Tab-separated table of C-alpha atoms in Angstrom:
chain	number	residue	atom	x	y	z
A	1	MET	CA	4.713	40.607	-3.537
A	2	ALA	CA	2.637	37.383	-3.985
A	3	SER	CA	2.458	35.072	-7.363
A	4	PRO	CA	-1.066	33.836	-7.988
A	5	GLY	CA	0.106	30.577	-6.095
A	6	GLY	CA	2.723	27.693	-5.840
A	7	VAL	CA	6.468	28.351	-4.517
A	8	GLU	CA	7.487	32.116	-4.083
A	9	THR	CA	11.105	32.779	-4.278
A	10	GLU	CA	12.587	35.831	-2.904
A	11	GLN	CA	14.754	37.978	-1.126
A	12	LYS	CA	14.313	41.229	0.960
A	13	TYR	CA	16.874	43.849	1.435
A	14	GLU	CA	16.875	46.776	4.063
A	15	ALA	CA	16.902	50.537	2.671
A	16	ASP	CA	17.039	53.480	4.246
A	17	ALA	CA	14.366	56.205	3.623
A	18	ALA	CA	16.354	58.610	1.726
A	19	SER	CA	18.216	56.096	-0.509
A	20	ALA	CA	18.076	56.171	-3.967
A	21	LEU	CA	16.678	53.340	-5.931
A	22	PRO	CA	19.129	50.838	-7.242
A	23	ALA	CA	20.304	50.947	-11.044
A	24	LEU	CA	17.924	48.061	-11.911
A	25	LEU	CA	19.315	48.642	-15.899
A	26	ASP	CA	22.731	47.811	-14.431
A	27	ILE	CA	21.932	44.065	-13.280
A	28	PRO	CA	23.448	41.386	-15.592
A	29	GLY	CA	20.735	39.835	-17.678
A	30	VAL	CA	18.348	43.032	-17.444
A	31	GLU	CA	17.115	44.680	-20.813
A	32	ARG	CA	14.324	46.363	-19.766
A	33	VAL	CA	12.636	47.731	-16.907
A	34	ALA	CA	8.833	48.509	-16.960
A	35	GLU	CA	7.301	51.923	-16.187
A	36	PRO	CA	6.344	51.597	-12.175
A	37	MET	CA	3.276	50.223	-10.752
A	38	GLN	CA	1.905	51.648	-7.440
A	39	ASP	CA	-0.483	50.149	-5.001
A	40	ARG	CA	-1.731	50.723	-1.421
A	41	LEU	CA	-1.629	46.934	0.605
A	42	GLU	CA	-3.510	46.638	3.879
A	43	ALA	CA	-2.890	43.448	5.670
A	44	VAL	CA	-3.831	41.721	8.885
A	45	TYR	CA	-1.585	38.760	10.054
A	46	PHE	CA	-3.063	35.853	12.124
A	47	ASP	CA	-1.232	33.607	14.504
A	48	THR	CA	-2.196	32.044	17.959
A	49	ALA	CA	-1.759	33.358	21.247
A	50	THR	CA	1.692	31.897	21.363
A	51	LEU	CA	2.665	32.341	18.042
A	52	ALA	CA	3.019	28.514	16.821
A	53	LEU	CA	2.802	29.896	13.002
A	54	ALA	CA	5.233	32.242	13.249
A	55	ALA	CA	7.861	29.890	15.439
A	56	ARG	CA	7.504	27.465	12.078
A	57	ARG	CA	8.287	30.620	10.019
A	58	ILE	CA	4.369	30.053	8.527
A	59	THR	CA	2.486	33.268	7.863
A	60	LEU	CA	-1.186	33.618	7.328
A	61	ARG	CA	-2.575	36.975	6.246
A	62	ARG	CA	-5.588	38.571	4.949
A	63	ARG	CA	-4.646	41.437	2.481
A	64	THR	CA	-6.768	43.966	0.516
A	65	GLY	CA	-4.905	45.633	-2.226
A	66	GLY	CA	-2.947	45.072	-5.064
A	67	THR	CA	-3.518	42.357	-7.572
A	68	ASP	CA	-3.744	39.463	-4.912
A	69	ASN	CA	-6.659	40.594	-2.813
A	70	GLY	CA	-7.303	37.545	-0.111
A	71	TRP	CA	-6.111	35.335	2.213
A	72	ASN	CA	-2.611	33.916	1.971
A	73	LEU	CA	-0.632	31.167	3.585
A	74	LYS	CA	3.132	31.044	3.249
A	75	LEU	CA	4.870	27.598	4.227
A	76	PRO	CA	8.662	27.351	4.003
A	77	VAL	CA	10.164	25.142	1.822
A	78	GLY	CA	13.654	26.005	1.590
A	79	LEU	CA	16.109	28.941	1.384
A	80	ASP	CA	14.647	32.285	-0.085
A	81	ARG	CA	11.632	29.799	-0.885
A	82	ARG	CA	7.935	29.329	0.450
A	83	GLN	CA	4.779	27.599	-1.024
A	84	GLU	CA	1.854	29.863	-1.361
A	85	VAL	CA	-1.758	29.094	-0.597
A	86	HIS	CA	-4.668	31.360	-1.754
A	87	ALA	CA	-8.471	32.027	-0.823
A	88	PRO	CA	-10.890	34.779	-1.340
A	89	LEU	CA	-11.236	37.687	0.681
A	90	GLY	CA	-14.333	36.120	2.417
A	91	GLN	CA	-14.865	37.394	6.102
A	92	PRO	CA	-12.609	39.471	7.766
A	93	GLU	CA	-11.881	37.149	10.745
A	94	SER	CA	-13.098	33.925	9.428
A	95	VAL	CA	-9.916	32.105	7.894
A	96	PRO	CA	-11.254	30.150	5.130
A	97	GLU	CA	-11.209	26.072	5.469
A	98	LYS	CA	-8.680	25.409	2.932
A	99	LEU	CA	-6.246	27.151	4.394
A	100	LEU	CA	-7.440	26.419	8.176
A	101	ASP	CA	-6.804	22.611	7.090
A	102	ARG	CA	-3.104	23.320	6.158
A	103	VAL	CA	-1.940	24.952	9.601
A	104	LEU	CA	-4.174	22.934	12.282
A	105	VAL	CA	-1.059	20.223	12.897
A	106	TYR	CA	0.554	23.582	13.726
A	107	THR	CA	-1.895	25.708	16.018
A	108	ARG	CA	-3.145	22.035	17.785
A	109	GLY	CA	-6.486	23.332	18.850
A	110	GLU	CA	-5.058	27.139	19.774
A	111	ASP	CA	-7.517	29.919	18.370
A	112	LEU	CA	-6.147	31.917	15.658
A	113	VAL	CA	-6.103	35.678	16.123
A	114	PRO	CA	-4.887	38.887	14.789
A	115	VAL	CA	-1.550	39.540	15.611
A	116	ALA	CA	-0.335	42.438	13.935
A	117	ARG	CA	-1.657	44.726	11.062
A	118	LEU	CA	0.609	46.481	8.133
A	119	SER	CA	0.020	48.958	5.620
A	120	THR	CA	2.082	49.044	2.673
A	121	GLY	CA	2.501	51.370	-0.057
A	122	ARG	CA	4.621	49.699	-2.849
A	123	THR	CA	5.977	50.585	-6.052
A	124	THR	CA	6.924	47.513	-8.114
A	125	TYR	CA	9.131	47.570	-11.253
A	126	ARG	CA	8.996	44.333	-13.787
A	127	LEU	CA	12.190	43.345	-14.832
A	128	TYR	CA	12.821	42.079	-18.420
A	129	GLY	CA	15.632	40.231	-20.070
A	130	PRO	CA	16.199	39.125	-23.840
A	131	GLY	CA	13.172	38.459	-25.653
A	132	GLY	CA	10.977	39.825	-23.644
A	133	ASN	CA	11.581	37.179	-20.585
A	134	HIS	CA	10.114	38.674	-17.206
A	135	LEU	CA	12.600	37.950	-15.147
A	136	ALA	CA	11.830	39.158	-11.744
A	137	ASP	CA	9.340	41.898	-9.953
A	138	PHE	CA	11.591	44.717	-7.856
A	139	ALA	CA	9.558	46.114	-5.120
A	140	ASP	CA	10.088	49.072	-3.360
A	141	ASP	CA	7.633	49.105	0.267
A	142	LEU	CA	7.210	51.722	2.874
A	143	VAL	CA	5.866	50.254	5.825
A	144	HIS	CA	3.914	50.672	8.560
A	145	ALA	CA	3.253	48.156	11.328
A	146	GLU	CA	1.157	47.535	14.373
A	147	ALA	CA	1.988	44.619	16.645
A	148	LEU	CA	-1.533	43.477	18.123
A	149	HIS	CA	-0.806	40.545	19.926
A	150	PRO	CA	0.999	41.065	22.075
A	151	PRO	CA	0.320	44.635	21.327
A	152	GLY	CA	3.807	47.073	20.572
A	153	PRO	CA	4.195	50.204	19.498
A	154	GLY	CA	4.054	50.973	15.850
A	155	VAL	CA	6.967	50.773	13.710
A	156	ASP	CA	7.967	52.141	10.382
A	157	TRP	CA	10.647	51.072	7.714
A	158	ARG	CA	11.352	50.642	3.928
A	159	GLU	CA	12.528	47.457	2.234
A	160	TRP	CA	13.070	46.097	-1.006
A	161	GLU	CA	12.102	42.693	-2.300
A	162	ILE	CA	13.101	40.963	-5.356
A	163	GLU	CA	11.183	37.770	-6.463
A	164	LEU	CA	11.930	35.744	-9.276
A	165	VAL	CA	9.105	35.160	-11.962
A	166	HIS	CA	10.926	33.367	-14.530
A	167	GLY	CA	14.272	33.944	-13.598
A	168	THR	CA	16.674	31.291	-11.806
A	169	SER	CA	17.972	31.754	-8.417
A	170	ASP	CA	21.332	32.975	-9.962
A	171	PHE	CA	19.515	36.338	-10.559
A	172	PHE	CA	19.783	37.001	-6.891
A	173	ALA	CA	23.645	37.016	-6.958
A	174	ALA	CA	23.802	39.227	-10.150
A	175	ALA	CA	21.114	41.536	-8.584
A	176	ALA	CA	23.291	41.887	-5.168
A	177	ASP	CA	25.883	44.070	-6.146
A	178	ALA	CA	23.440	46.989	-7.784
A	179	LEU	CA	21.034	47.154	-4.563
A	180	THR	CA	24.020	46.652	-1.887
A	181	ALA	CA	25.828	49.742	-3.823
A	182	THR	CA	22.668	51.871	-2.527
A	183	GLY	CA	24.066	50.917	1.202
A	184	ALA	CA	20.939	48.429	1.113
A	185	ASP	CA	21.458	45.452	3.389
A	186	ARG	CA	20.214	41.626	3.319
A	187	SER	CA	17.613	41.837	5.540
A	188	ARG	CA	17.723	40.450	9.046
A	189	TYR	CA	14.224	39.623	9.227
A	190	GLY	CA	12.358	36.705	7.219
A	191	SER	CA	9.156	38.260	6.615
A	192	LYS	CA	7.331	41.770	7.494
A	193	LEU	CA	5.755	40.132	10.186
A	194	ALA	CA	8.804	39.024	12.002
A	195	ARG	CA	9.915	43.094	11.832
A	196	ALA	CA	6.426	43.903	12.991
A	197	LEU	CA	6.659	41.875	16.106
A	198	GLY	CA	9.931	42.922	16.959
A	199	ASP	CA	11.414	41.254	19.979
A	200	ALA	CA	7.969	39.261	20.489
A	201	PHE	CA	8.836	36.899	17.481
A	202	PRO	CA	9.608	33.703	18.579
A	203	PRO	CA	12.770	31.459	17.675
A	204	GLU	CA	12.535	29.309	15.029
A	205	VAL	CA	11.163	25.543	16.324
A	206	ALA	CA	14.497	23.515	16.645
A	207	THR	CA	14.308	19.818	16.270
A	208	GLY	CA	17.182	19.448	18.478
A	209	THR	CA	18.679	16.495	16.239
A	210	GLY	CA	22.293	16.636	15.361
A	211	VAL	CA	24.017	15.042	12.058
A	212	SER	CA	24.594	11.341	12.810
A	213	HIS	CA	28.041	10.200	12.597
A	214	LYS	CA	29.745	6.548	12.525
A	215	LYS	CA	32.060	7.761	15.354
A	216	GLY	CA	29.130	9.692	17.251
A	217	PRO	CA	26.518	8.466	20.044
A	218	VAL	CA	23.737	6.095	18.790
A	219	ILE	CA	20.983	8.799	20.025
A	220	ASP	CA	22.147	10.965	17.177
A	221	VAL	CA	21.081	7.991	14.662
A	222	VAL	CA	17.937	7.661	16.338
A	223	THR	CA	16.853	11.142	16.769
A	224	ALA	CA	17.661	11.868	13.015
A	225	TYR	CA	15.501	9.345	11.616
A	226	LEU	CA	12.437	9.899	14.003
A	227	ASP	CA	12.901	13.807	12.954
A	228	GLY	CA	12.263	12.548	9.119
A	229	GLN	CA	9.256	10.568	10.484
A	230	ILE	CA	7.687	13.700	12.136
A	231	SER	CA	8.718	15.728	9.499
A	232	GLU	CA	6.462	13.257	7.126
A	233	LEU	CA	3.608	12.939	9.667
A	234	LEU	CA	3.243	16.486	9.531
A	235	ALA	CA	3.348	17.449	5.887
A	236	GLN	CA	0.807	14.443	5.015
A	237	ASP	CA	-1.756	16.112	7.744
A	238	PRO	CA	-3.194	18.591	5.769
A	239	GLY	CA	-3.147	15.885	2.870
A	240	VAL	CA	-5.391	13.673	4.825
A	241	ARG	CA	-7.647	16.645	5.769
A	242	LEU	CA	-8.017	17.380	2.322
A	243	ARG	CA	-8.435	13.827	1.082
A	244	SER	CA	-5.555	13.963	-1.166
A	245	PRO	CA	-4.475	10.616	-2.789
A	246	GLU	CA	-1.690	8.536	-0.826
A	247	ALA	CA	-1.806	11.337	1.969
A	248	LEU	CA	-3.279	8.315	4.337
A	249	HIS	CA	-1.251	6.042	3.347
A	250	ARG	CA	1.978	7.989	4.031
A	251	MET	CA	0.757	9.390	7.431
A	252	ARG	CA	0.064	5.846	8.598
A	253	SER	CA	3.546	4.760	7.155
A	254	ALA	CA	5.094	7.521	9.178
A	255	THR	CA	3.192	6.618	12.691
A	256	ARG	CA	4.641	2.926	12.185
A	257	ARG	CA	7.950	3.664	10.777
A	258	PHE	CA	8.128	5.611	14.570
A	259	ARG	CA	6.687	3.115	16.551
A	260	SER	CA	9.104	0.457	14.727
A	261	THR	CA	11.940	2.404	15.873
A	262	LEU	CA	10.745	2.443	19.086
A	263	THR	CA	10.543	-1.022	19.320
A	264	THR	CA	14.140	-1.323	17.668
A	265	TYR	CA	16.013	0.945	20.235
A	266	ARG	CA	13.774	0.690	22.994
A	267	GLY	CA	16.709	-0.333	25.250
A	268	LEU	CA	18.133	3.129	25.016
A	269	PHE	CA	15.123	5.042	26.548
A	270	SER	CA	13.018	5.263	29.430
A	271	ARG	CA	10.275	2.354	29.327
A	272	THR	CA	7.821	4.438	30.527
A	273	GLU	CA	7.869	7.231	27.738
A	274	VAL	CA	8.481	4.459	25.070
A	275	ARG	CA	5.512	2.758	26.110
A	276	THR	CA	2.951	6.006	26.422
A	277	LEU	CA	4.032	7.203	22.674
A	278	GLU	CA	4.213	3.370	21.548
A	279	ASP	CA	0.216	3.721	22.838
A	280	GLY	CA	-1.008	6.476	20.883
A	281	LEU	CA	1.064	5.643	17.485
A	282	LYS	CA	-0.766	2.445	17.646
A	283	TRP	CA	-3.917	4.013	18.081
A	284	LEU	CA	-3.299	6.443	15.075
A	285	ALA	CA	-1.921	3.830	13.108
A	286	ARG	CA	-5.303	1.608	13.808
A	287	ILE	CA	-7.502	4.702	12.938
A	288	LEU	CA	-5.818	5.521	9.838
A	289	GLY	CA	-5.913	1.858	8.776
A	290	ARG	CA	-9.487	1.599	8.552
A	291	PRO	CA	-10.249	3.855	5.577
A	292	ARG	CA	-7.115	2.536	4.177
A	293	ASP	CA	-7.659	-0.753	4.219
A	294	ALA	CA	-11.050	-0.460	3.033
A	295	GLU	CA	-10.041	1.378	-0.196
A	296	VAL	CA	-6.965	-1.135	-0.668
A	297	MET	CA	-9.641	-3.978	-0.519
A	298	ARG	CA	-12.304	-2.277	-2.653
A	299	GLU	CA	-9.873	-1.932	-5.316
A	300	ARG	CA	-8.321	-4.967	-4.898
A	301	LEU	CA	-11.800	-6.795	-5.569
A	302	ARG	CA	-12.637	-4.098	-8.079
A	303	GLN	CA	-9.940	-5.604	-10.018
A	304	HIS	CA	-10.951	-9.393	-9.673
A	305	LEU	CA	-14.769	-8.418	-11.046
A	306	ARG	CA	-13.230	-6.407	-13.772
A	307	ASN	CA	-11.563	-9.975	-15.168
A	308	LEU	CA	-14.530	-11.903	-14.702
A	309	PRO	CA	-16.133	-12.828	-17.963
A	310	LYS	CA	-18.795	-10.272	-19.092
A	311	GLY	CA	-21.628	-12.341	-18.360
A	312	LEU	CA	-20.774	-12.417	-14.773
A	313	ARG	CA	-20.155	-9.000	-14.192
A	314	THR	CA	-23.376	-7.668	-12.689
A	315	ARG	CA	-24.745	-5.511	-10.183
A	316	THR	CA	-25.910	-8.085	-7.917
A	317	VAL	CA	-22.253	-9.373	-7.648
A	318	SER	CA	-20.739	-5.596	-7.352
A	319	GLY	CA	-23.386	-4.106	-5.209
A	320	PRO	CA	-22.713	-5.707	-1.976
A	321	VAL	CA	-18.785	-5.260	-2.477
A	322	GLU	CA	-19.246	-1.425	-2.830
A	323	HIS	CA	-21.694	-1.049	-0.411
A	324	ALA	CA	-19.643	-2.678	2.275
A	325	LEU	CA	-16.375	-1.382	1.355
A	326	GLY	CA	-17.844	1.977	0.398
A	327	SER	CA	-19.715	2.186	3.964
A	328	ALA	CA	-16.273	1.401	5.903
A	329	TYR	CA	-14.187	3.958	4.022
A	330	ASN	CA	-16.560	6.896	4.697
A	331	ALA	CA	-17.156	5.682	8.061
A	332	GLY	CA	-13.554	5.224	8.556
A	333	TYR	CA	-12.406	8.459	6.744
A	334	LYS	CA	-15.052	10.470	8.967
A	335	GLU	CA	-13.786	8.960	12.154
A	336	VAL	CA	-10.021	10.043	11.136
A	337	LEU	CA	-10.961	13.845	10.457
A	338	LYS	CA	-12.896	13.471	13.859
A	339	THR	CA	-9.379	12.256	15.154
A	340	LEU	CA	-6.959	14.596	13.617
A	341	GLU	CA	-8.795	17.708	15.502
A	342	SER	CA	-9.079	15.738	18.946
A	343	ASP	CA	-7.040	16.689	22.036
A	344	ARG	CA	-5.462	13.039	22.140
A	345	TYR	CA	-3.826	13.550	18.595
A	346	TYR	CA	-2.471	16.812	19.384
A	347	ARG	CA	-0.995	15.729	22.577
A	348	LEU	CA	0.508	12.725	20.611
A	349	LEU	CA	2.129	15.588	18.032
A	350	ASP	CA	3.774	17.505	21.049
A	351	GLY	CA	5.073	14.217	22.659
A	352	LEU	CA	6.520	13.357	19.662
A	353	GLU	CA	8.348	16.488	19.094
A	354	HIS	CA	9.520	16.211	22.591
A	355	PHE	CA	10.605	12.875	22.745
A	356	ARG	CA	12.603	13.615	19.653
A	357	ASP	CA	14.047	16.884	21.299
A	358	HIS	CA	14.485	15.711	24.817
A	359	PRO	CA	14.932	11.714	24.312
A	360	PRO	CA	14.525	10.243	27.841
A	361	THR	CA	17.911	8.454	27.271
A	362	ARG	CA	20.028	5.535	29.408
A	363	PRO	CA	23.546	5.695	29.417
A	364	ARG	CA	23.806	3.276	26.630
A	365	ALA	CA	22.066	5.811	24.207
A	366	PHE	CA	25.986	7.396	24.145
A	367	ARG	CA	27.737	4.315	22.937
A	368	PRO	CA	29.251	4.481	19.702
A	369	ALA	CA	26.707	4.525	16.590
A	370	ARG	CA	28.630	2.185	14.240
A	371	LYS	CA	28.748	-0.967	16.805
A	372	GLU	CA	25.465	-0.248	18.765
A	373	THR	CA	23.221	0.269	15.850
A	374	ALA	CA	24.807	-3.119	14.178
A	375	ARG	CA	24.211	-4.952	17.331
A	376	LEU	CA	20.596	-3.643	17.661
A	377	VAL	CA	19.810	-4.072	13.811
A	378	ASN	CA	21.204	-7.642	13.973
A	379	LYS	CA	18.987	-8.375	17.030
A	380	ALA	CA	15.941	-7.411	14.675
A	381	ALA	CA	17.189	-9.722	12.091
A	382	LYS	CA	17.321	-12.666	14.321
A	383	SER	CA	13.579	-11.830	15.482
A	384	LEU	CA	12.985	-12.670	12.017
A	385	ASP	CA	14.675	-15.640	11.650
A	386	ARG	CA	12.762	-16.989	14.704
A	387	SER	CA	9.406	-15.674	13.088
A	388	HIS	CA	10.601	-17.874	9.736
A	389	GLN	CA	11.230	-20.713	11.769
A	390	ALA	CA	7.825	-20.627	13.369
A	391	ALA	CA	5.877	-20.061	10.148
A	392	ALA	CA	7.816	-23.214	8.682
A	393	HIS	CA	6.566	-25.561	11.244
A	394	ALA	CA	3.316	-23.863	11.442
A	395	LYS	CA	0.373	-25.789	10.304
A	396	ALA	CA	-1.789	-24.671	6.829
A	397	GLY	CA	-4.191	-23.016	7.502
A	398	SER	CA	-5.318	-19.925	10.004
A	399	ALA	CA	-2.033	-21.012	12.053
A	400	ARG	CA	0.384	-20.910	8.946
A	401	ASP	CA	-1.462	-17.453	7.802
A	402	ALA	CA	-1.052	-15.929	11.423
A	403	ALA	CA	2.774	-16.923	11.376
A	404	LEU	CA	3.682	-15.491	7.900
A	405	HIS	CA	1.930	-12.219	9.121
A	406	GLN	CA	3.832	-12.175	12.133
A	407	VAL	CA	6.939	-12.968	9.485
A	408	ARG	CA	5.730	-9.863	7.704
A	409	LYS	CA	5.484	-7.687	10.594
A	410	ASP	CA	9.321	-8.693	11.670
A	411	ALA	CA	10.417	-8.042	8.361
A	412	LYS	CA	9.128	-4.903	7.958
A	413	ARG	CA	10.639	-3.761	11.485
A	414	LEU	CA	13.670	-4.958	10.400
A	415	ARG	CA	13.553	-3.089	6.976
A	416	HIS	CA	13.202	0.455	9.207
A	417	ALA	CA	15.818	-0.571	11.393
A	418	ALA	CA	18.188	-0.840	8.369
A	419	GLU	CA	16.684	2.419	7.010
A	420	SER	CA	17.618	4.180	9.933
A	421	VAL	CA	21.417	3.149	9.722
A	422	ALA	CA	22.029	3.505	6.166
A	423	GLY	CA	24.152	6.686	6.738
A	424	ILE	CA	26.193	4.577	9.281
A	425	HIS	CA	26.560	1.165	7.695
A	426	GLY	CA	25.957	1.580	3.728
A	427	LYS	CA	26.000	-0.981	1.451
A	428	ARG	CA	25.309	-3.697	4.207
A	429	ALA	CA	22.228	-1.556	5.501
A	430	ARG	CA	21.107	-1.302	2.353
A	431	THR	CA	21.019	-4.689	1.235
A	432	LEU	CA	19.132	-5.758	4.359
A	433	PHE	CA	16.616	-3.183	3.585
A	434	ARG	CA	15.871	-4.252	0.418
A	435	SER	CA	15.821	-8.046	1.679
A	436	ALA	CA	13.659	-7.127	4.236
A	437	HIS	CA	11.695	-4.982	2.089
A	438	ARG	CA	11.207	-7.930	-0.223
A	439	LEU	CA	10.134	-10.149	2.175
A	440	GLN	CA	7.520	-7.647	3.535
A	441	ARG	CA	6.067	-7.036	-0.153
A	442	ILE	CA	5.723	-10.388	-0.898
A	443	LEU	CA	3.870	-11.222	2.213
A	444	GLY	CA	1.713	-8.251	2.081
A	445	ILE	CA	-0.090	-9.529	-0.679
A	446	HIS	CA	-0.152	-13.102	1.222
A	447	GLN	CA	-2.185	-11.110	4.076
A	448	ASP	CA	-4.238	-8.893	1.528
A	449	SER	CA	-5.237	-12.301	0.302
A	450	VAL	CA	-6.010	-13.852	3.852
A	451	VAL	CA	-8.206	-10.661	4.373
A	452	ALA	CA	-9.798	-10.885	0.994
A	453	ARG	CA	-11.190	-14.591	1.773
A	454	VAL	CA	-12.229	-13.529	4.916
A	455	PHE	CA	-14.811	-10.708	3.565
A	456	LEU	CA	-15.648	-13.065	0.694
A	457	ASN	CA	-16.942	-15.545	3.196
A	458	SER	CA	-18.781	-13.002	4.951
A	459	LEU	CA	-20.633	-11.958	1.835
A	460	GLY	CA	-21.276	-15.307	0.354
A	461	GLU	CA	-23.019	-16.403	3.789
A	462	ASP	CA	-25.922	-13.892	3.173
A	463	THR	CA	-28.566	-16.008	2.288
A	464	ALA	CA	-30.944	-13.358	0.344
A	465	LEU	CA	-27.996	-13.098	-2.441
A	466	PRO	CA	-29.128	-15.069	-5.442
A	467	GLU	CA	-27.174	-18.096	-6.383
A	468	GLY	CA	-25.313	-17.005	-9.240
A	469	THR	CA	-23.922	-14.230	-6.669
A	470	THR	CA	-22.748	-16.446	-4.664
A	471	LEU	CA	-20.787	-18.511	-6.804
A	472	VAL	CA	-19.335	-15.966	-8.132
A	473	TYR	CA	-17.660	-15.009	-4.675
A	474	ARG	CA	-16.804	-18.475	-4.310
A	475	ARG	CA	-15.058	-18.032	-7.938
A	476	ILE	CA	-13.035	-15.001	-6.704
A	477	HIS	CA	-12.348	-16.734	-3.590
A	478	ASP	CA	-10.267	-19.470	-5.304
A	479	VAL	CA	-8.809	-16.866	-7.062
A	480	GLU	CA	-7.462	-15.548	-3.779
A	481	GLU	CA	-6.230	-18.883	-2.825
A	482	ARG	CA	-4.439	-19.063	-5.945
A	483	VAL	CA	-2.549	-15.571	-5.193
A	484	ALA	CA	-1.904	-16.741	-1.356
A	485	ARG	CA	0.017	-19.755	-2.529
A	486	ALA	CA	1.778	-18.084	-5.424
A	487	ALA	CA	3.060	-15.589	-2.727
A	488	GLU	CA	4.169	-18.187	-0.263
A	489	LYS	CA	6.241	-19.742	-2.973
A	490	LYS	CA	7.914	-16.573	-3.702
A	491	TYR	CA	8.356	-15.895	0.264
A	492	ILE	CA	10.264	-19.435	0.694
A	493	LYS	CA	12.803	-18.593	-2.309
A	494	ALA	CA	12.975	-14.817	-1.040
A	495	ARG	CA	13.522	-16.167	2.596
A	496	LYS	CA	16.235	-18.432	1.541
A	497	LYS	CA	18.177	-15.536	-0.452
A	498	ALA	CA	17.705	-13.704	2.861
A	499	SER	CA	19.209	-16.182	5.113
A	500	GLY	CA	21.925	-14.898	7.729
A	501	LEU	CA	22.174	-11.450	6.372
A	502	ARG	CA	23.769	-9.037	8.828
A	503	ILE	CA	25.874	-5.796	9.494
A	504	ASP	CA	29.260	-6.257	10.717
A	505	HIS	CA	30.085	-2.986	12.591
A	506	ARG	CA	33.673	-3.862	11.604
A	507	SER	CA	33.425	-3.145	7.749
């Protein structure tokens, strides 16, 4: 069964061909069962030759018949729950771009081909509760399936599905007795495709990450954190392709967190493999950053322009800003989309997952997590202290700006390091995280001001601009200087509060 979209929540049961239908009115909460509806459903399932989607429990099919003709993509989002995305029928073997963009991060350059064909005779019973509330649908399916790739013998079976409509997950437990009373059992298969492919259906992709414990090895802490960043990167990839708000920023943040973690825990791993991943992550973050930085700068300067007196808000003032930053954003995003379909990007994804699942460890990676993580996080804190000292002694101007930018980068690395050990060191790690985050945020404002002033200077150098426009740019430049000075004052206060913060492995 398929809902019009959103999240599908259902359970499957295996039933014998001769089994009687369950007593649906015996299910607690069900007051009425509607007249049955019958459909003939024909579906072709698509995947790569290596079944890359199936390995992640993703299904992609084109189905005719019933009330939801068309293409359907199902992505797992939890126990018994899958997110559904639909598209019109279109061409039989041409996957709609709307769905293709959501799976390219998993297919990674492999073509999608038909892997199974299913024909289903379905009888659906709508189940209603008090007040006519449509609780769920019960479907009695007679299925014939043919495996196409790899080819296999035809197989027939009967299965029952219960899909929630307005009912809660408690309905599954309420319905279980009525279904199992007929001799039916919960299905061993997560999808019809799994049953159709049989032994050819691949094992689920495993992350290889265990739960980190205070007394366990430090490697478990690191791989668990890295797994979270990989999951975030994979989750944001489709949004970047579809230009969803904030997806670009979140994807770049995940790449930065991964790279920052490699830096903090570098000594636990083979230098060669760490360096290879760092280079790839730096490359990806740089490309993701071009349109993102242009977008942030454009909104920043738009706000400045909105704050000007009405008489100064002219097209001659805003035009160059919009043209330069709009062009930079569009060109940058075009490069991002090209990058996300490149072999280098797909190799990087493979490399990140392989590193997580098979980390190239050194013996120290198996030291007790509590003591070793405290040592490494405190080492990052000491690096930040050195950056503070360098900034305090730097001369005003470009040297001070560069030194403060380094403080920001070291604060960001400490923030990520503290975040990675929050489950091990609790309150102390969270305190360190908040302190580093505050420093990073303050100095982020300072750095954005530095970049904005450089950009405004470049605009002001255009001799073809009217004199009044140049004066407006200078005025905004002055505002940015005040922003930078205010940020530096806040930084000095925040630095004093953060001074000497460390994690004690004995606590």
